[in-house]
Coordinates of C-alpha atoms and ligand atoms in Angstrom, one line a residue:
M1 CA 55.8 110.6 84.2
P2 CA 58.4 108.1 82.9
K3 CA 60.4 106.6 85.7
F4 CA 64.2 106.9 85.6
Y5 CA 66.1 104.7 88.0
I6 CA 69.8 105.7 88.2
T7 CA 72.6 104.2 90.3
T8 CA 76.2 104.9 91.1
A9 CA 78.8 102.2 91.9
I10 CA 78.9 101.4 95.6
D11 CA 82.2 102.2 97.2
Y12 CA 84.6 100.0 99.2
S13 CA 84.6 100.9 102.8
N14 CA 88.4 100.8 103.2
G15 CA 89.4 104.5 103.1
D16 CA 88.1 108.0 102.7
P17 CA 86.6 109.1 99.4
H18 CA 88.7 111.0 97.0
L19 CA 88.1 113.1 93.9
G20 CA 87.7 110.0 91.7
H21 CA 84.7 108.9 93.8
A22 CA 83.4 112.5 93.8
L23 CA 83.5 112.8 90.0
E24 CA 81.2 109.7 89.7
K25 CA 78.7 110.9 92.4
V26 CA 78.4 114.5 91.2
G27 CA 78.1 113.3 87.5
A28 CA 75.3 110.9 88.4
D29 CA 73.7 113.6 90.5
C30 CA 73.9 116.1 87.6
I31 CA 72.1 113.5 85.4
A32 CA 69.5 112.8 88.1
R33 CA 68.8 116.5 88.6
Y34 CA 68.6 117.1 84.8
R35 CA 66.1 114.2 84.5
R36 CA 63.9 115.7 87.3
L37 CA 63.9 118.9 85.4
R38 CA 62.7 117.1 82.3
G39 CA 59.9 115.7 84.3
D40 CA 61.0 112.2 84.9
D41 CA 60.1 110.3 88.0
V42 CA 63.7 109.9 89.2
H43 CA 64.9 107.4 91.7
F44 CA 68.6 107.9 92.5
L45 CA 70.5 105.2 94.4
M46 CA 73.9 105.5 96.0
G47 CA 75.6 103.3 98.7
M48 CA 78.4 101.3 100.1
D49 CA 80.1 98.0 99.3
E50 CA 80.9 96.6 102.8
H51 CA 81.9 93.0 102.5
S52 CA 85.4 93.3 101.0
Q53 CA 88.2 91.6 102.8
A54 CA 89.9 95.0 102.9
V55 CA 87.3 95.9 105.5
L56 CA 88.6 93.2 107.8
Q57 CA 92.1 94.5 107.5
A58 CA 91.1 98.1 108.0
A59 CA 89.0 97.3 111.0
E60 CA 91.8 95.3 112.5
Q61 CA 94.4 98.0 111.9
N62 CA 92.1 100.5 113.6
G63 CA 91.2 98.3 116.5
V64 CA 87.5 98.2 115.9
T65 CA 85.0 95.5 114.8
P66 CA 84.2 95.2 111.0
R67 CA 80.7 96.4 111.9
E68 CA 82.0 99.5 113.7
W69 CA 84.3 100.2 110.8
V70 CA 81.7 100.0 108.0
D71 CA 79.4 102.2 110.1
R72 CA 82.1 104.8 110.5
M73 CA 83.0 104.7 106.7
A74 CA 79.3 104.9 105.7
T75 CA 78.9 108.0 107.8
T76 CA 82.1 109.6 106.3
F77 CA 81.1 108.9 102.7
E78 CA 77.5 110.0 103.2
S79 CA 78.6 113.3 104.8
Y80 CA 80.9 114.0 101.8
W81 CA 78.0 113.3 99.4
Q82 CA 75.7 115.6 101.3
R83 CA 78.3 118.3 101.3
L84 CA 78.5 117.9 97.5
E85 CA 74.7 118.2 97.3
C86 CA 74.0 114.7 96.0
S87 CA 70.3 114.4 95.8
N88 CA 70.0 110.6 96.1
D89 CA 66.7 109.2 97.1
D90 CA 68.1 106.0 98.7
W91 CA 71.3 104.9 100.3
I92 CA 72.0 101.2 100.3
R93 CA 74.7 99.3 102.3
T94 CA 75.4 95.7 101.5
T95 CA 75.4 94.8 105.2
E96 CA 71.7 95.7 105.4
S97 CA 69.1 92.8 105.8
R98 CA 67.2 94.0 102.7
H99 CA 70.3 93.3 100.7
Y100 CA 71.0 89.8 102.2
R101 CA 67.4 88.9 101.4
T102 CA 67.7 89.9 97.7
V103 CA 71.1 88.2 97.2
T104 CA 69.8 85.0 98.6
A105 CA 66.6 85.3 96.6
L106 CA 68.5 85.9 93.3
L107 CA 70.8 83.0 93.8
E108 CA 67.9 80.7 94.7
Q109 CA 66.1 81.9 91.5
V110 CA 69.2 81.1 89.4
A111 CA 69.3 77.6 91.0
R112 CA 65.7 77.1 90.2
R113 CA 65.6 78.5 86.7
S114 CA 69.0 77.6 85.4
P115 CA 70.4 74.8 87.7
D116 CA 73.2 74.0 85.2
D117 CA 74.6 77.6 85.7
L118 CA 75.8 76.7 89.2
F119 CA 78.5 74.1 89.9
V120 CA 81.3 73.4 92.4
G121 CA 84.9 73.5 91.2
E122 CA 88.4 74.3 92.2
Y123 CA 90.0 77.6 91.5
E124 CA 93.6 78.4 91.3
G125 CA 95.0 81.8 90.3
L126 CA 96.5 85.2 91.3
Y127 CA 94.1 87.2 93.4
C128 CA 94.1 91.0 93.8
F129 CA 92.7 92.1 97.1
G130 CA 92.4 95.7 95.7
C131 CA 89.9 94.5 93.1
E132 CA 88.7 91.5 95.0
E133 CA 89.1 89.3 92.0
F134 CA 91.3 86.7 90.3
K135 CA 93.4 88.3 87.6
Q136 CA 93.8 87.0 84.1
P137 CA 97.3 87.3 82.5
S138 CA 96.0 90.2 80.3
Q139 CA 95.2 92.2 83.5
I140 CA 98.7 91.8 85.0
V141 CA 101.5 94.2 84.2
N142 CA 105.0 93.6 85.7
G143 CA 103.6 91.1 88.1
H144 CA 101.0 93.5 89.4
C145 CA 97.3 94.2 88.8
I146 CA 96.9 97.1 86.3
E147 CA 94.5 98.9 88.8
H148 CA 96.7 98.3 91.8
P149 CA 100.4 98.6 90.9
T150 CA 101.5 98.8 94.5
L151 CA 99.6 95.7 95.8
E152 CA 101.0 92.2 95.7
L153 CA 99.0 89.5 93.8
V154 CA 98.3 86.6 96.1
P155 CA 98.4 83.0 94.7
T156 CA 95.1 81.4 95.8
K157 CA 93.6 77.9 95.4
E158 CA 90.3 76.8 96.8
R159 CA 87.1 74.9 96.2
N160 CA 84.3 77.3 95.2
H161 CA 80.8 77.6 93.7
F162 CA 81.0 78.6 90.1
F163 CA 78.7 80.5 87.7
R164 CA 78.6 79.3 84.1
L165 CA 79.3 82.7 82.6
S166 CA 80.6 81.3 79.4
R167 CA 77.1 80.2 78.4
Y168 CA 76.0 83.9 78.1
R169 CA 78.7 85.1 75.6
D170 CA 76.6 85.0 72.4
Q171 CA 73.5 86.3 74.0
L172 CA 75.3 89.3 75.6
L173 CA 77.1 90.1 72.3
A174 CA 73.7 90.1 70.5
L175 CA 72.1 92.3 73.2
I176 CA 74.9 94.8 73.1
R177 CA 75.2 94.9 69.4
S178 CA 71.5 95.5 68.9
G179 CA 71.5 98.2 71.5
E180 CA 68.9 96.4 73.7
F181 CA 71.5 96.6 76.4
R182 CA 73.5 99.8 75.9
V183 CA 77.1 100.2 77.0
E184 CA 78.4 103.8 76.7
P185 CA 80.5 105.6 75.7
A186 CA 81.4 103.8 72.5
I187 CA 85.0 103.2 73.5
R188 CA 83.8 101.2 76.5
R189 CA 81.3 99.3 74.4
N190 CA 84.0 98.3 71.9
E191 CA 86.2 97.1 74.8
I192 CA 83.4 94.9 76.1
V193 CA 82.6 93.6 72.6
R194 CA 86.3 92.6 72.1
L195 CA 86.3 91.0 75.5
L196 CA 83.2 89.0 74.6
E197 CA 84.6 88.0 71.2
G198 CA 87.6 86.6 73.0
G199 CA 85.4 84.2 74.9
L200 CA 84.3 84.0 78.6
Q201 CA 85.5 81.8 81.4
D202 CA 83.2 80.6 84.1
I203 CA 83.7 82.5 87.3
S204 CA 84.0 81.5 91.0
I205 CA 81.2 83.2 93.0
S206 CA 81.9 82.1 96.5
R207 CA 84.8 82.1 98.9
N208 CA 85.8 79.5 101.5
R209 CA 85.0 80.1 105.2
Q210 CA 85.0 83.9 105.3
S211 CA 83.5 85.3 108.4
W212 CA 82.6 88.6 106.8
G213 CA 80.0 88.3 104.0
I214 CA 76.7 86.7 103.0
P215 CA 76.5 82.9 103.6
F216 CA 76.1 81.0 100.3
P217 CA 72.5 79.6 100.1
G218 CA 72.7 75.9 100.9
D219 CA 76.4 75.8 101.7
T220 CA 77.2 77.5 105.0
G221 CA 80.9 76.8 104.7
Q222 CA 81.0 79.3 101.8
T223 CA 80.4 83.0 101.5
V224 CA 79.0 84.8 98.5
Y225 CA 81.9 86.4 96.5
V226 CA 81.9 90.1 97.3
W227 CA 81.5 91.2 93.7
F228 CA 78.6 88.9 93.1
D229 CA 77.1 90.2 96.3
A230 CA 77.8 93.9 95.5
L231 CA 76.3 94.0 92.0
I232 CA 73.0 92.8 93.4
N233 CA 72.6 96.0 95.5
Y234 CA 70.9 97.7 92.5
L235 CA 68.2 95.1 92.7
S236 CA 68.0 95.0 96.5
A237 CA 67.0 98.6 96.5
T238 CA 63.9 97.7 94.5
D239 CA 62.8 95.2 97.1
Y240 CA 63.2 92.2 94.7
P241 CA 61.7 89.6 94.8
D242 CA 58.6 91.3 96.3
P243 CA 55.9 91.9 93.8
G244 CA 56.1 95.5 92.7
Y245 CA 59.9 95.6 92.4
E246 CA 59.3 96.3 88.7
R247 CA 58.1 99.7 89.6
L248 CA 61.8 100.6 89.7
W249 CA 63.4 97.8 87.9
P250 CA 65.0 97.6 85.3
A251 CA 67.5 100.3 86.1
D252 CA 67.6 102.9 83.4
L253 CA 71.3 103.9 84.0
H254 CA 74.1 102.4 86.0
V255 CA 76.9 105.0 86.3
V256 CA 80.3 103.2 87.0
G257 CA 84.0 103.8 86.5
K258 CA 85.7 102.4 83.4
G259 CA 87.7 99.9 85.5
I260 CA 84.6 97.9 86.5
T261 CA 82.8 97.5 83.2
R262 CA 83.5 93.8 83.0
F263 CA 81.5 93.3 86.2
H264 CA 78.7 95.6 85.0
C265 CA 78.5 94.8 81.3
V266 CA 79.3 91.1 81.4
I267 CA 78.8 89.4 84.8
W268 CA 75.9 91.4 86.0
P269 CA 73.7 91.0 82.9
A270 CA 74.6 87.3 82.7
M271 CA 73.5 86.9 86.3
L272 CA 70.2 88.6 85.5
L273 CA 69.7 86.5 82.3
S274 CA 70.3 83.4 84.3
A275 CA 67.7 84.4 86.9
G276 CA 65.2 85.6 84.2
V277 CA 65.3 89.2 85.5
A278 CA 65.2 92.1 83.0
L279 CA 68.5 93.7 82.2
P280 CA 69.4 97.3 83.0
R281 CA 68.9 99.6 80.0
E282 CA 72.3 101.3 80.0
V283 CA 75.7 101.3 81.7
W284 CA 77.7 104.6 81.5
A285 CA 81.4 104.1 82.2
H286 CA 83.2 107.4 83.0
G287 CA 87.0 107.9 83.0
Y288 CA 89.3 108.6 85.9
V289 CA 90.4 111.9 87.5
Q290 CA 94.1 112.1 87.0
W291 CA 96.5 113.9 89.2
E292 CA 99.5 115.0 87.3
G293 CA 98.9 112.3 84.7
A294 CA 98.4 109.3 87.1
K295 CA 95.2 107.7 88.2
M296 CA 94.1 109.1 91.6
S297 CA 93.7 106.4 94.2
K298 CA 94.5 105.8 97.8
S299 CA 96.7 102.7 97.1
A300 CA 98.7 104.6 94.5
G301 CA 99.4 107.3 97.1
T302 CA 98.2 110.2 94.8
A303 CA 94.9 111.1 96.5
V304 CA 94.2 114.8 96.9
S305 CA 92.1 115.4 99.9
L306 CA 88.5 115.8 98.9
G307 CA 87.8 118.0 101.8
E308 CA 90.6 120.4 100.7
A309 CA 89.1 120.5 97.1
I310 CA 85.6 121.3 98.4
D311 CA 87.0 124.0 100.8
R312 CA 88.9 125.7 98.1
H313 CA 86.0 127.4 96.3
G314 CA 83.0 125.6 97.8
P315 CA 81.0 122.5 96.7
D316 CA 79.4 124.0 93.6
A317 CA 82.7 125.2 92.2
L318 CA 84.2 121.7 92.6
R319 CA 81.1 120.0 91.0
Y320 CA 81.4 122.5 88.1
F321 CA 85.1 122.0 87.6
L322 CA 84.9 118.2 87.7
L323 CA 82.1 118.0 85.1
R324 CA 83.3 120.8 82.9
E325 CA 87.1 120.3 82.9
V326 CA 87.8 116.7 83.9
G327 CA 84.7 115.5 82.1
F328 CA 82.5 112.4 82.4
E329 CA 83.8 110.3 79.5
A330 CA 87.5 110.0 79.1
D331 CA 90.2 110.5 81.7
G332 CA 90.8 114.2 82.7
N333 CA 93.4 116.1 84.7
F334 CA 92.9 117.8 88.0
T335 CA 95.3 120.6 88.9
W336 CA 94.9 123.4 91.4
E337 CA 95.9 125.9 88.7
R338 CA 93.2 124.9 86.3
F339 CA 90.7 124.8 89.1
D340 CA 91.5 128.4 90.1
E341 CA 91.5 129.6 86.5
R342 CA 88.1 128.1 85.8
Y343 CA 86.7 129.4 89.0
T344 CA 87.8 132.9 88.3
A345 CA 86.9 132.9 84.6
D346 CA 83.7 130.9 84.4
L347 CA 82.2 131.4 87.9
A348 CA 83.4 134.6 89.5
D349 CA 84.0 136.8 86.4
G350 CA 81.5 134.8 84.3
L351 CA 78.1 133.9 85.8
G352 CA 78.7 135.7 89.1
N353 CA 79.6 139.0 87.5
L354 CA 76.7 138.7 85.0
A355 CA 74.2 138.2 87.8
S356 CA 75.4 141.0 90.0
R357 CA 75.7 143.5 87.1
S358 CA 72.3 142.7 85.7
L359 CA 70.5 142.7 89.0
A360 CA 72.2 145.9 90.0
M361 CA 71.0 147.7 86.9
V362 CA 67.4 146.4 87.3
A363 CA 67.6 147.8 90.9
K364 CA 69.2 151.1 89.8
Y365 CA 67.0 151.9 86.8
R366 CA 63.7 150.1 87.5
Q367 CA 63.5 149.9 91.3
G368 CA 64.3 146.2 91.1
I369 CA 61.2 145.3 89.0
V370 CA 62.0 143.4 85.7
P371 CA 60.4 145.4 82.9
D372 CA 58.0 143.9 80.3
A373 CA 59.5 143.9 76.8
P374 CA 59.2 141.5 73.8
P375 CA 61.8 138.7 73.6
D376 CA 63.2 139.8 70.3
T377 CA 66.8 140.6 71.2
M378 CA 70.0 138.8 70.0
L379 CA 70.4 137.7 73.6
D380 CA 67.0 135.9 73.5
Q381 CA 68.1 134.2 70.3
A382 CA 71.2 133.0 72.0
G383 CA 69.2 131.9 74.9
L384 CA 67.0 129.6 72.8
Q385 CA 70.0 128.2 71.0
A386 CA 71.7 127.5 74.4
V387 CA 68.6 125.6 75.6
D388 CA 68.6 123.5 72.4
A389 CA 72.3 122.7 72.6
Y390 CA 72.1 122.0 76.3
T391 CA 69.1 119.6 75.9
R392 CA 70.8 117.7 73.1
A393 CA 74.0 117.3 75.1
M394 CA 72.4 116.4 78.4
D395 CA 70.0 113.8 76.8
S396 CA 73.1 111.9 75.6
V397 CA 75.0 112.2 79.0
D398 CA 77.4 114.8 77.5
L399 CA 77.7 116.7 80.7
R400 CA 80.6 118.8 79.5
G401 CA 78.6 119.8 76.4
G402 CA 75.7 120.7 78.6
A403 CA 77.9 123.0 80.8
E404 CA 79.5 124.5 77.6
A405 CA 76.1 125.4 76.2
A406 CA 75.0 127.1 79.4
W407 CA 78.3 129.0 79.8
T408 CA 78.3 130.1 76.2
L409 CA 75.2 131.9 77.1
V410 CA 77.0 133.5 80.1
G411 CA 79.6 134.8 77.7
T412 CA 77.1 136.1 75.2
A413 CA 75.1 137.9 78.0
N414 CA 78.2 139.6 79.4
L415 CA 79.1 140.7 75.8
Y416 CA 75.5 141.9 75.3
I417 CA 75.8 144.2 78.4
Q418 CA 79.0 145.8 76.9
Q419 CA 77.4 146.2 73.5
V420 CA 74.1 147.6 74.6
A421 CA 75.5 149.7 77.4
P422 CA 72.3 150.1 79.5
W423 CA 73.9 152.9 81.5
A424 CA 74.2 154.9 78.2
L425 CA 70.6 154.2 77.3
A426 CA 69.5 155.4 80.7
K427 CA 71.6 158.6 80.4
S428 CA 70.2 159.5 77.0
G429 CA 66.6 158.7 78.1
K430 CA 66.0 155.8 75.7
E431 CA 63.5 154.1 78.0
A432 CA 62.1 151.5 75.6
E433 CA 65.5 150.3 74.7
L434 CA 66.6 150.1 78.3
D435 CA 63.4 148.1 79.1
A436 CA 64.3 145.7 76.2
A437 CA 67.8 145.2 77.5
L438 CA 66.9 144.7 81.1
A439 CA 64.1 142.3 80.3
A440 CA 66.5 140.3 78.0
L441 CA 69.0 140.0 80.8
G442 CA 66.3 138.9 83.2
R443 CA 65.3 136.1 80.7
A444 CA 69.0 135.1 80.3
L445 CA 69.4 134.8 84.1
Y446 CA 66.2 132.8 84.4
R447 CA 67.4 130.4 81.7
L448 CA 70.9 130.2 83.3
A449 CA 69.6 129.4 86.7
V450 CA 67.7 126.4 85.3
L451 CA 70.4 125.2 83.0
A452 CA 73.1 125.5 85.6
A453 CA 71.1 123.9 88.4
P454 CA 72.2 120.3 87.7
F455 CA 75.8 121.4 87.9
I456 CA 75.7 124.1 90.7
P457 CA 72.5 123.4 92.5
G458 CA 73.2 125.6 95.5
K459 CA 74.3 128.7 93.6
A460 CA 71.6 128.2 91.0
Q461 CA 69.0 128.3 93.7
L462 CA 70.5 131.6 95.1
L463 CA 70.3 133.1 91.6
W464 CA 66.8 131.9 91.1
Q465 CA 65.7 133.5 94.4
S466 CA 67.4 136.7 93.7
L467 CA 65.3 137.0 90.6
G468 CA 62.3 137.0 92.9
L469 CA 61.2 133.5 92.0
P470 CA 59.9 130.9 94.6
G471 CA 62.6 128.6 95.9
D472 CA 61.4 125.1 95.0
A473 CA 60.0 125.9 91.5
L474 CA 63.5 125.7 90.0
F475 CA 63.5 122.0 90.5
G476 CA 60.0 121.3 89.2
T477 CA 58.6 121.0 85.7
S478 CA 56.9 124.4 85.8
V479 CA 60.0 126.2 84.4
N480 CA 59.5 127.8 81.1
L481 CA 62.7 128.0 79.1
T482 CA 60.9 128.9 75.8
A483 CA 59.5 132.2 77.2
P484 CA 60.8 132.9 80.7
P485 CA 58.1 134.7 82.6
V486 CA 60.2 137.4 84.2
A487 CA 58.2 140.6 83.6
G488 CA 57.2 142.2 86.8
L489 CA 59.4 140.0 89.1
A490 CA 60.6 141.9 92.1
T491 CA 64.3 141.1 92.2
N492 CA 66.5 141.5 95.2
K493 CA 70.2 142.2 95.6
P494 CA 71.9 138.8 95.6
E495 CA 74.8 137.9 97.9
V496 CA 77.9 137.6 95.8
L497 CA 77.5 134.2 94.1
F498 CA 81.2 133.4 93.7
P499 CA 83.5 135.6 95.8
K500 CA 86.9 136.3 94.4
P501 CA 89.4 134.4 96.5
Q502 CA 92.1 136.4 98.3
T503 CA 95.0 134.3 97.1
V504 CA 94.6 133.0 93.6
Ligands
ZN601 ZN1 93.5 95.2 91.5

């Protein structure tokens, strides 16, 4: 079983999660679930970034200690991810002792292996507390950070520890161009290549006398810079530097937002090169969820309540909508109207209606037992094509393409019912043809339960069980998409998968 170590970005503990966070987590979860289905030994990591200065401010504003604040935020985030059915195997928080240990070990390893990479210097520049980084002129528009147009940039000058990032430019360019270190999608790779071609500046990796953070090894007056600290979480979760950390490391896929590619595709691999640790294989940078054309974020005041979005049609519907309509590559729009349209067309009238009609006919005409008939219908052909297209898309992290392939089969199957008209076959006593149609529909539902599972795990499970199949088999490798073994299954009447809302 090939191992597949997948991570999401860890989130700042300074406010409740919104749809932008949710897109990343359900996208990564969809990939993790698909990989498990393929038979990979998946390890899926999520977590929290808890050392930002924004934590101190938020704790102060809310009259609690920073520790109490991050504990509260971690509970909030985790409960949302559980509601959205995230199947992460581990949950890391950068305030945990395992993380302190790895951050210290990695910095000590850099100092041992590449002593020239660390030096002390003075830094002066404009600092964005939203990003927790000094901003270059190219990152400033109208006097504000591009990512945080409502925050003031703060002129800052201090003596810090620096990392000789500039030294790694040529090596990183070569690794990215050769594909040894993959940056996807191509638009993000091109941005990073241009950035590298423009040259790199050395970066400050500590902050002066901050009470909240990891002490810099060998200099207790300094704290490890929160970004330098945060990136290392992916390694902390492997128990680096313990022998055996390579059971998980290198990460196979870091899923991050497009706004933090410089950290993940330049600084992080340079840190690892400096320490002599293997690089992650791939970084996937998704786009943003836009709300009426603007980036959704708390500081921009455009956040839609995540709880409201989940409550509208349930967690599976939100997962489906984010991955199918908003997408996991470029920016995409979220509107209630589109959400409702997709819910009705694709889920209630599409998959839900297909399942209830098909199972009702198996119940009515064959006492709930799926008949045995050869897989030679046009629906079986369409099923095999859907599996092919789905696999090709999902293997290249084209989640929208994967959903499209599955829901194309939904459309074909609903059309098949109309064309074949099983009720007419029953009426005219064409028993063999009726068997063929009901068996074909059984195989289509089997395939759809499997293909849809990474997107809508809860409802796919219900569909699977209503086919009379054992619950956990859906998520194992024993599924057979080439020749779904449905003959003789005792189906049961499913609960309505996607109820029609009262007011849409
Ligand atoms: Zn910013």
